[in-house]
PDB file of C-alpha atoms in Angstrom:
ATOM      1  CA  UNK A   1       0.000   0.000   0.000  1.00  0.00           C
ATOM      2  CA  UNK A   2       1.732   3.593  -1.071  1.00  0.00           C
ATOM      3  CA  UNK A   3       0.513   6.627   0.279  1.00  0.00           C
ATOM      4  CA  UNK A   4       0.266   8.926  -1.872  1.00  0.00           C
ATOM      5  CA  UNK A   5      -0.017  13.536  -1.684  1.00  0.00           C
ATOM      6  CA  UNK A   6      -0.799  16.486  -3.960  1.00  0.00           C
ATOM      7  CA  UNK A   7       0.613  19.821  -4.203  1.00  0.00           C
ATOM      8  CA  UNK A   8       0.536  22.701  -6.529  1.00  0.00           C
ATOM      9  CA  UNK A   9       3.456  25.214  -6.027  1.00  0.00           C
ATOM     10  CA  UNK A  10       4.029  27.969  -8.408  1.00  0.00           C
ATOM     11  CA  UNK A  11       1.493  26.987 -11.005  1.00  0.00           C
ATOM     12  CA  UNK A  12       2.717  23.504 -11.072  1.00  0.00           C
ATOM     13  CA  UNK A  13       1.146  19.992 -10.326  1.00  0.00           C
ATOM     14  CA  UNK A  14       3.268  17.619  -8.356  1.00  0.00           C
ATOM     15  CA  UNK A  15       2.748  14.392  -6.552  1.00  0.00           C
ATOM     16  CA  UNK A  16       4.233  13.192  -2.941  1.00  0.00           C
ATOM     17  CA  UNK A  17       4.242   9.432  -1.980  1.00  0.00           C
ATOM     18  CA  UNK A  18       5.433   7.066   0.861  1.00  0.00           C
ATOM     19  CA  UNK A  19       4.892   3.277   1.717  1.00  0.00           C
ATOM     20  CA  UNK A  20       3.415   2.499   4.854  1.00  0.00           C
ATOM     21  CA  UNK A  21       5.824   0.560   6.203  1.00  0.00           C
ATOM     22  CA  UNK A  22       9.286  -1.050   5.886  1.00  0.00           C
ATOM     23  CA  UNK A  23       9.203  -3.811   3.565  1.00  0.00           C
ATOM     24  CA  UNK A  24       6.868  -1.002   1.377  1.00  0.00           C
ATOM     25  CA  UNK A  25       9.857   1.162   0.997  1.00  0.00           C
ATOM     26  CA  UNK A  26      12.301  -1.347   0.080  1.00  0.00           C
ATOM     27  CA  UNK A  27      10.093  -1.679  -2.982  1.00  0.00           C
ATOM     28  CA  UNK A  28       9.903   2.065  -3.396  1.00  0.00           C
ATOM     29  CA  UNK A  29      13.511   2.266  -3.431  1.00  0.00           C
ATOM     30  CA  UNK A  30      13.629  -0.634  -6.310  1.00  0.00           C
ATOM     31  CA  UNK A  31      10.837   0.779  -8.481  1.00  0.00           C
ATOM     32  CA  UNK A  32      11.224   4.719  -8.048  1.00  0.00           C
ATOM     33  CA  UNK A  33      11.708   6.439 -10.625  1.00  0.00           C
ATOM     34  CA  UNK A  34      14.879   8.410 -11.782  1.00  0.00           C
ATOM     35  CA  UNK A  35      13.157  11.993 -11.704  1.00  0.00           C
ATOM     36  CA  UNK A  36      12.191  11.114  -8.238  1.00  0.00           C
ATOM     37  CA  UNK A  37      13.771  13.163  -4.651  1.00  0.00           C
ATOM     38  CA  UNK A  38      14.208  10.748  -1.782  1.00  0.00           C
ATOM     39  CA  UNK A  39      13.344  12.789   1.859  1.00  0.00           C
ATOM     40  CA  UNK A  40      13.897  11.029   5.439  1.00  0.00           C
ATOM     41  CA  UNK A  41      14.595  13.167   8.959  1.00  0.00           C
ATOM     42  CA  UNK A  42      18.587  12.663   9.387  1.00  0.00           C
ATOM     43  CA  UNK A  43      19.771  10.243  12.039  1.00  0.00           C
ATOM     44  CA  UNK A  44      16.291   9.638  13.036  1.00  0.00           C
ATOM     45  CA  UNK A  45      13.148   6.656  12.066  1.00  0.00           C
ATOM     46  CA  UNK A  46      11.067   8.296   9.737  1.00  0.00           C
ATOM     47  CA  UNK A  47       8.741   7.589   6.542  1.00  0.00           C
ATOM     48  CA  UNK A  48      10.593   7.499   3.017  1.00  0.00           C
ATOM     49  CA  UNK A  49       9.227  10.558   1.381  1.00  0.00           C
ATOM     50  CA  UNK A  50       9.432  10.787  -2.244  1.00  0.00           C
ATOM     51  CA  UNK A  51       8.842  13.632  -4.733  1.00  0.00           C
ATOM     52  CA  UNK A  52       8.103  13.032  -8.012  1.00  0.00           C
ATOM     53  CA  UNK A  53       9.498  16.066 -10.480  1.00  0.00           C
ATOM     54  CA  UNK A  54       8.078  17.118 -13.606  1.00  0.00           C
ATOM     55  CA  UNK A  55      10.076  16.767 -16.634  1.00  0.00           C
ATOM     56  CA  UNK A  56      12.677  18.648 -17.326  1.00  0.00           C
ATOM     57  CA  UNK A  57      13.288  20.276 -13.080  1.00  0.00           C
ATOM     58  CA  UNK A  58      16.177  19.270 -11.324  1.00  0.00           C
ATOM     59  CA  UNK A  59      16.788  18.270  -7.615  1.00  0.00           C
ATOM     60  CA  UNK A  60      18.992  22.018  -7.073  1.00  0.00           C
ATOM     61  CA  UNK A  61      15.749  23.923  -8.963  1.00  0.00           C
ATOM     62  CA  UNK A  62      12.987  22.843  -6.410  1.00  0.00           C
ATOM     63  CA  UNK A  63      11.077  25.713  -4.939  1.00  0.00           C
ATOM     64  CA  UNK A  64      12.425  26.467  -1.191  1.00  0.00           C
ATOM     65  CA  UNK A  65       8.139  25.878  -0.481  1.00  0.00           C
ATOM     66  CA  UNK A  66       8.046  22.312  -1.996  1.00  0.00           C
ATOM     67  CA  UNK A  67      11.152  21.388   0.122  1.00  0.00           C
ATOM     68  CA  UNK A  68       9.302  22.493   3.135  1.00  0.00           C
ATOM     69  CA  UNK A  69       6.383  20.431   2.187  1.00  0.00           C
ATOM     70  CA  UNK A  70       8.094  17.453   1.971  1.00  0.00           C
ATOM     71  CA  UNK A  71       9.927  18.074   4.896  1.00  0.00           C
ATOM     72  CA  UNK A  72       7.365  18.802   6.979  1.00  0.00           C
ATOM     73  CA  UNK A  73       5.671  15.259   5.927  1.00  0.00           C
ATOM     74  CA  UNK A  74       8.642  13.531   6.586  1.00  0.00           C
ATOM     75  CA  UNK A  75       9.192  14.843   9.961  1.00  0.00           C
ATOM     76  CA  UNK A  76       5.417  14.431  10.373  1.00  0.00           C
ATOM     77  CA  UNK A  77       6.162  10.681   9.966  1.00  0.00           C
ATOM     78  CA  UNK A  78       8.823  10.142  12.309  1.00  0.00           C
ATOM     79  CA  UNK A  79       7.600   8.410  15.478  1.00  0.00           C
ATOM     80  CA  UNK A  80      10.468  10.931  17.378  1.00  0.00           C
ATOM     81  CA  UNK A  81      10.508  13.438  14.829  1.00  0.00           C
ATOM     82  CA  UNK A  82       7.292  14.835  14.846  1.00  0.00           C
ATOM     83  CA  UNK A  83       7.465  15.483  19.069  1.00  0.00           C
ATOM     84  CA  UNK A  84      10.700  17.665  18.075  1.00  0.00           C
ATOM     85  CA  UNK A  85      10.399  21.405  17.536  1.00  0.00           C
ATOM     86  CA  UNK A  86      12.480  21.104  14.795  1.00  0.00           C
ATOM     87  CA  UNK A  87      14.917  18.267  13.042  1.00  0.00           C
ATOM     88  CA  UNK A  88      17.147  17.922  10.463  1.00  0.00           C
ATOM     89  CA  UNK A  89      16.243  16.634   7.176  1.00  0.00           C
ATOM     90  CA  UNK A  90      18.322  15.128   4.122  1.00  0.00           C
ATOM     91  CA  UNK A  91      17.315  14.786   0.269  1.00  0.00           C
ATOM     92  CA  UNK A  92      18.775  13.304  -3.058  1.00  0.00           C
ATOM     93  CA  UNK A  93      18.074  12.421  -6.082  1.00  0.00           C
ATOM     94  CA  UNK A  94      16.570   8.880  -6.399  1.00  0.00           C
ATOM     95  CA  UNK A  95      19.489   7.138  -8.330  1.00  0.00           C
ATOM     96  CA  UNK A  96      22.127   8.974  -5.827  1.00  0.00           C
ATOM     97  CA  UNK A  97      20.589   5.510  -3.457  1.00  0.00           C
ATOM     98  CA  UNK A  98      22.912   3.191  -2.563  1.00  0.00           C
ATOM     99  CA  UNK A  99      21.513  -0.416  -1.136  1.00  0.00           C
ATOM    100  CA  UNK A 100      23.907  -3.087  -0.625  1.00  0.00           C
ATOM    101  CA  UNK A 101      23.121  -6.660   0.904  1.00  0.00           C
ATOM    102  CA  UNK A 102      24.505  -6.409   4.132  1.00  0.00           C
ATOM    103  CA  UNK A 103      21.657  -3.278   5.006  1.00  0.00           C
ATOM    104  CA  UNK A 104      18.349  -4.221   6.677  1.00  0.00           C
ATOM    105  CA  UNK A 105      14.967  -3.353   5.696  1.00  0.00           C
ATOM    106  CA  UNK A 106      14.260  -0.021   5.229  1.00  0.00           C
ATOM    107  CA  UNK A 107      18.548   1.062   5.455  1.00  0.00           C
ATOM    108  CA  UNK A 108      20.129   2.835   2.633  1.00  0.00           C
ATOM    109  CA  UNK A 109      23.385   4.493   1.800  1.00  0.00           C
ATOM    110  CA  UNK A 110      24.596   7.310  -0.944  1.00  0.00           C
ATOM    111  CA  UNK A 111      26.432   6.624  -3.848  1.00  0.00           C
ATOM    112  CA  UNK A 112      27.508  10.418  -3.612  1.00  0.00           C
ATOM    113  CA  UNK A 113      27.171  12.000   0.155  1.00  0.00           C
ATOM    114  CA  UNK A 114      28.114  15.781  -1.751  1.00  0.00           C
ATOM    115  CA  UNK A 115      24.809  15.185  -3.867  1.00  0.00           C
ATOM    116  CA  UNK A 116      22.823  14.831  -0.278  1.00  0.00           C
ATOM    117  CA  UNK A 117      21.362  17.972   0.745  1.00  0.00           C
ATOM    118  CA  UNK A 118      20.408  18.785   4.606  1.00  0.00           C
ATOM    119  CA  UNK A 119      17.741  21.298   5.812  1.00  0.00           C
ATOM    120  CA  UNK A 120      16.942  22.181   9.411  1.00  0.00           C
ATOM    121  CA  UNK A 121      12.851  22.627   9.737  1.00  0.00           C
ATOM    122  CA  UNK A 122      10.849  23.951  12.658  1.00  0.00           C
ATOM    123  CA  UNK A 123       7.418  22.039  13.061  1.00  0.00           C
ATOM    124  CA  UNK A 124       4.390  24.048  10.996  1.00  0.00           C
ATOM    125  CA  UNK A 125       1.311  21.751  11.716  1.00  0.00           C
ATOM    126  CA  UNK A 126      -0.352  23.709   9.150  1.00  0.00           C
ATOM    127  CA  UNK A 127       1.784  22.295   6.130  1.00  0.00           C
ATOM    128  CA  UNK A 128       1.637  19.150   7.002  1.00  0.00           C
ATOM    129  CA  UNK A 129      -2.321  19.162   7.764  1.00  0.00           C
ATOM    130  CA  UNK A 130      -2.807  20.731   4.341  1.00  0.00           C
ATOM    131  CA  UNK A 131      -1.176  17.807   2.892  1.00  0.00           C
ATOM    132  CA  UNK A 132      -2.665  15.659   4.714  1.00  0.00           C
ATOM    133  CA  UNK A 133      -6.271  16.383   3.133  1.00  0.00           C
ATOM    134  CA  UNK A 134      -4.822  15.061   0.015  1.00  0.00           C
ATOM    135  CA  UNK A 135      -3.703  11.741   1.366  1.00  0.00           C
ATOM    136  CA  UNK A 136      -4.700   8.780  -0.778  1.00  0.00           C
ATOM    137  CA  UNK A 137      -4.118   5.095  -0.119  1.00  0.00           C
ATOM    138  CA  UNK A 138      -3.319   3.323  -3.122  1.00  0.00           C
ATOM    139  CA  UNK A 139      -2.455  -0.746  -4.174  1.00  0.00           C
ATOM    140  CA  UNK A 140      -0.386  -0.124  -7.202  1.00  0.00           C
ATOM    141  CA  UNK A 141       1.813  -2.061  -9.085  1.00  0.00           C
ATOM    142  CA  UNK A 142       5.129   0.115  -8.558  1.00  0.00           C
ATOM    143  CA  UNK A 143       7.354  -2.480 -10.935  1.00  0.00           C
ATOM    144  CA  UNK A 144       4.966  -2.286 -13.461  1.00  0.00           C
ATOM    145  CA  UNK A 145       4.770   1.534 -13.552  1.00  0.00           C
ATOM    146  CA  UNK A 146       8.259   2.061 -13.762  1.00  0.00           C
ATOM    147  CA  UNK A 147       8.503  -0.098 -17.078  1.00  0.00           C
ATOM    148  CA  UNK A 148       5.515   1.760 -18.172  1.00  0.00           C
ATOM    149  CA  UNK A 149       7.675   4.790 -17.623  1.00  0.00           C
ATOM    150  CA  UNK A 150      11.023   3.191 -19.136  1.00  0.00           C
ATOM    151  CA  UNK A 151       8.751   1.903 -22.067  1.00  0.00           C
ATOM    152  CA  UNK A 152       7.501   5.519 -22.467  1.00  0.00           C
ATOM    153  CA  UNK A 153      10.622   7.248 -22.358  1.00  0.00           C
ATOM    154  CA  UNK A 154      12.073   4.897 -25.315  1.00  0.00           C
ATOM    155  CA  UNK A 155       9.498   5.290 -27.297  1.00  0.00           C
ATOM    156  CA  UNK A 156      10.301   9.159 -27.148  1.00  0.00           C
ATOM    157  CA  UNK A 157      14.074   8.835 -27.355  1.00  0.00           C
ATOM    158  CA  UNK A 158      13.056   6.811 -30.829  1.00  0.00           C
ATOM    159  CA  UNK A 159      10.808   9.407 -32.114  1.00  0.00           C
ATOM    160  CA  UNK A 160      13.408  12.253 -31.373  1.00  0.00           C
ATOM    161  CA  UNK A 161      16.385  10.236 -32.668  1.00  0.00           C
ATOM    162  CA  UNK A 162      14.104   9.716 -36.061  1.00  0.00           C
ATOM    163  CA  UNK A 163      13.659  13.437 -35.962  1.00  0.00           C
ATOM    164  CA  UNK A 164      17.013  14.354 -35.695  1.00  0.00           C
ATOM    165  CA  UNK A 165      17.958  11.765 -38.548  1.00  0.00           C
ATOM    166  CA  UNK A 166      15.367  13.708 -40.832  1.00  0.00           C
ATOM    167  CA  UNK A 167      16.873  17.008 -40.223  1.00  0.00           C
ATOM    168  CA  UNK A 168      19.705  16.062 -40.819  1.00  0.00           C
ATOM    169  CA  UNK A 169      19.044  14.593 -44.053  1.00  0.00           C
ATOM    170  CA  UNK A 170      17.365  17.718 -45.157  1.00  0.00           C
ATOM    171  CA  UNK A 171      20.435  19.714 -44.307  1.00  0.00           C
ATOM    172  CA  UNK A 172      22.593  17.423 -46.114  1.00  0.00           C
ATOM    173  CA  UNK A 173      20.361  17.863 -49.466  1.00  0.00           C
ATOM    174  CA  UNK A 174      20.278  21.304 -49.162  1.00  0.00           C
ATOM    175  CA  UNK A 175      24.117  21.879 -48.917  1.00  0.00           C
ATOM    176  CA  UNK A 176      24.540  19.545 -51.430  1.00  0.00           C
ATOM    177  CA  UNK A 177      21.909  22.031 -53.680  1.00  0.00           C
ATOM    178  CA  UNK A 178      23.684  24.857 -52.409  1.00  0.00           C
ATOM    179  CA  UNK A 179      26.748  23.420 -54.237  1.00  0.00           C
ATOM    180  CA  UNK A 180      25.230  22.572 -57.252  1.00  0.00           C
ATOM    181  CA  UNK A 181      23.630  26.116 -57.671  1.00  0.00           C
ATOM    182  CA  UNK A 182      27.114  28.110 -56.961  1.00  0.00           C
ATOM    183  CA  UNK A 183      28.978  25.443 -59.465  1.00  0.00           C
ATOM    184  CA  UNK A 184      26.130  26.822 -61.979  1.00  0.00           C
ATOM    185  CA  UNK A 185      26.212  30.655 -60.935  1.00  0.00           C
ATOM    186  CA  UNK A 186      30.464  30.039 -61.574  1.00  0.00           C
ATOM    187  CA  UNK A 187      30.088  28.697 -65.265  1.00  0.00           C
ATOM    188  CA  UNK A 188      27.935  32.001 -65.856  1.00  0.00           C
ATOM    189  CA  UNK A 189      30.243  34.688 -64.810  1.00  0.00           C
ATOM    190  CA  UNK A 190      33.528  33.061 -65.354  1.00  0.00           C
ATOM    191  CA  UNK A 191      34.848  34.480 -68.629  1.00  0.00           C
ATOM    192  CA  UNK A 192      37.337  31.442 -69.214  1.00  0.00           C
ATOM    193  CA  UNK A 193      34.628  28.644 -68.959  1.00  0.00           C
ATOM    194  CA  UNK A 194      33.485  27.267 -72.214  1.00  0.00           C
ATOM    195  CA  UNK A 195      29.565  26.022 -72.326  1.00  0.00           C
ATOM    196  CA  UNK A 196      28.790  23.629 -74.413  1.00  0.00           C
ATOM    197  CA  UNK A 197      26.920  25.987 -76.452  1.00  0.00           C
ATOM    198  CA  UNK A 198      29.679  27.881 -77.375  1.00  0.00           C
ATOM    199  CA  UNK A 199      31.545  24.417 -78.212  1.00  0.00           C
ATOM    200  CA  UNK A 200      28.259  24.094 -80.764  1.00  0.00           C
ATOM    201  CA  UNK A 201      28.845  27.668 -82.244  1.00  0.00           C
ATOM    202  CA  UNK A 202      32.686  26.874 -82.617  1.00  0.00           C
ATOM    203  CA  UNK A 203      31.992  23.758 -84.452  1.00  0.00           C
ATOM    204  CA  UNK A 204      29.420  25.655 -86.765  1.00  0.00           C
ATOM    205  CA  UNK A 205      31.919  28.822 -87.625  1.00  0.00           C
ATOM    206  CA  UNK A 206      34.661  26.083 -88.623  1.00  0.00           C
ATOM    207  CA  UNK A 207      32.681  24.238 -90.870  1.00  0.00           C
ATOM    208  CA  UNK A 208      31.073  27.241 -92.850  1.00  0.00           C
ATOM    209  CA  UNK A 209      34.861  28.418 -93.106  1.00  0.00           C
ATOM    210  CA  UNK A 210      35.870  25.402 -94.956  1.00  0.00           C
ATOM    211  CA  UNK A 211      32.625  25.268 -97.091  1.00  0.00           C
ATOM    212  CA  UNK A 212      34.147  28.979 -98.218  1.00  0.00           C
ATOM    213  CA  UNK A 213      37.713  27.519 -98.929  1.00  0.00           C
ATOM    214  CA  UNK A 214      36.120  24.558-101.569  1.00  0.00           C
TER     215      UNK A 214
END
């Protein structure tokens, strides 16, 4: 079961979610997805909050109000956490995760601890209330979303490769026009080229010249 939020900050549509227990977020960390910002209270127990970004935003870009959000339910969700005026909290990027086989359920490490960024929040009840109205309870599939996702993006990375291929086919013709019309404009204006027309006339003046001479 995967708990999931929604938020609109600046204009923009985004979508919180954590599992409800444990063994729940050891299958969020194997079928997040790559866009996705990983949130948990520092050195404390606490829910695995995870933001979902929109295409094309970046972990660094993320509006100082949408980091408080997500803070705010993370500390919300930490059985010591949430009696503290205020904690620390740390967030990554999803594939900055590190789980190896010696951690235990729920445990996870960094591949890169300067990508990990750490906030200090006071409690605001209000935030995390707000949120809260939003709370849904899902059963979802999480392994088969994330192929749907993979699957998706493919299909895109085709379609823009195939574009790219076509444009560059049409700049290759038209250079290769280009060419052929400056080759022509040269025979034109160049005094010392010889069309074949003027071969023709050449030809012509020669043999009326010996028609003269018999």
């Amino acid at each position: 079961m995967v708990f999931y939020f929604q938020t609109v900050v600046n204009g923009r549509q985004y979508s919180l979610y954590m599992g409800k227990d444990k063994m729940e977020n050891e299958d969020l960390l194997r079928w997040a997805w790559p866009e996705d910002v990983w949130f948990h209270v520092d050195k404390l127990s606490s829910a695995h909050v995870y933001l979902r970004l929109n295409k094309g935003e970046n972990v660094s870009a993320i509006p100082e109000e949408l980091v408080d959000q997500c803070c705010q339910l993370v500390k919300a969700n930490s059985i010591q956490g949430c009696k503290m005026a205020a904690v620390d909290v740390v967030y990554t990027p999803y594939p900055n995760l590190k789980k190896t086989g010696d951690m235990v359920a729920g445990q996870v490490g960094f591949h890169k601890s300067k990508k990990v960024i750490k906030v200090n929040i006071e409690k605001n009840n209000e935030v995390w209330k707000k949120l809260e109205k939003t709370r849904e309870e899902r059963e979802v599939d999480l392994q088969a979303e994330r192929e749907g996702r993979d699957r998706e993006e493919r299909e895109d990375e085709k379609k823009r490769q195939a574009i790219i291929r076509e444009q560059e086919k049409k700049r290759v013709e038209a250079e290769k026009k280009d060419k052929q019309m400056r080759s022509y404009q040269l025979m034109d204006t160049d005094p010392h080229l010889t069309t074949s027309n003027q071969f023709e006339n050449e030809e012509d003046a020669e043999r009326e010249l010996m028609d003269d001479f018999m």
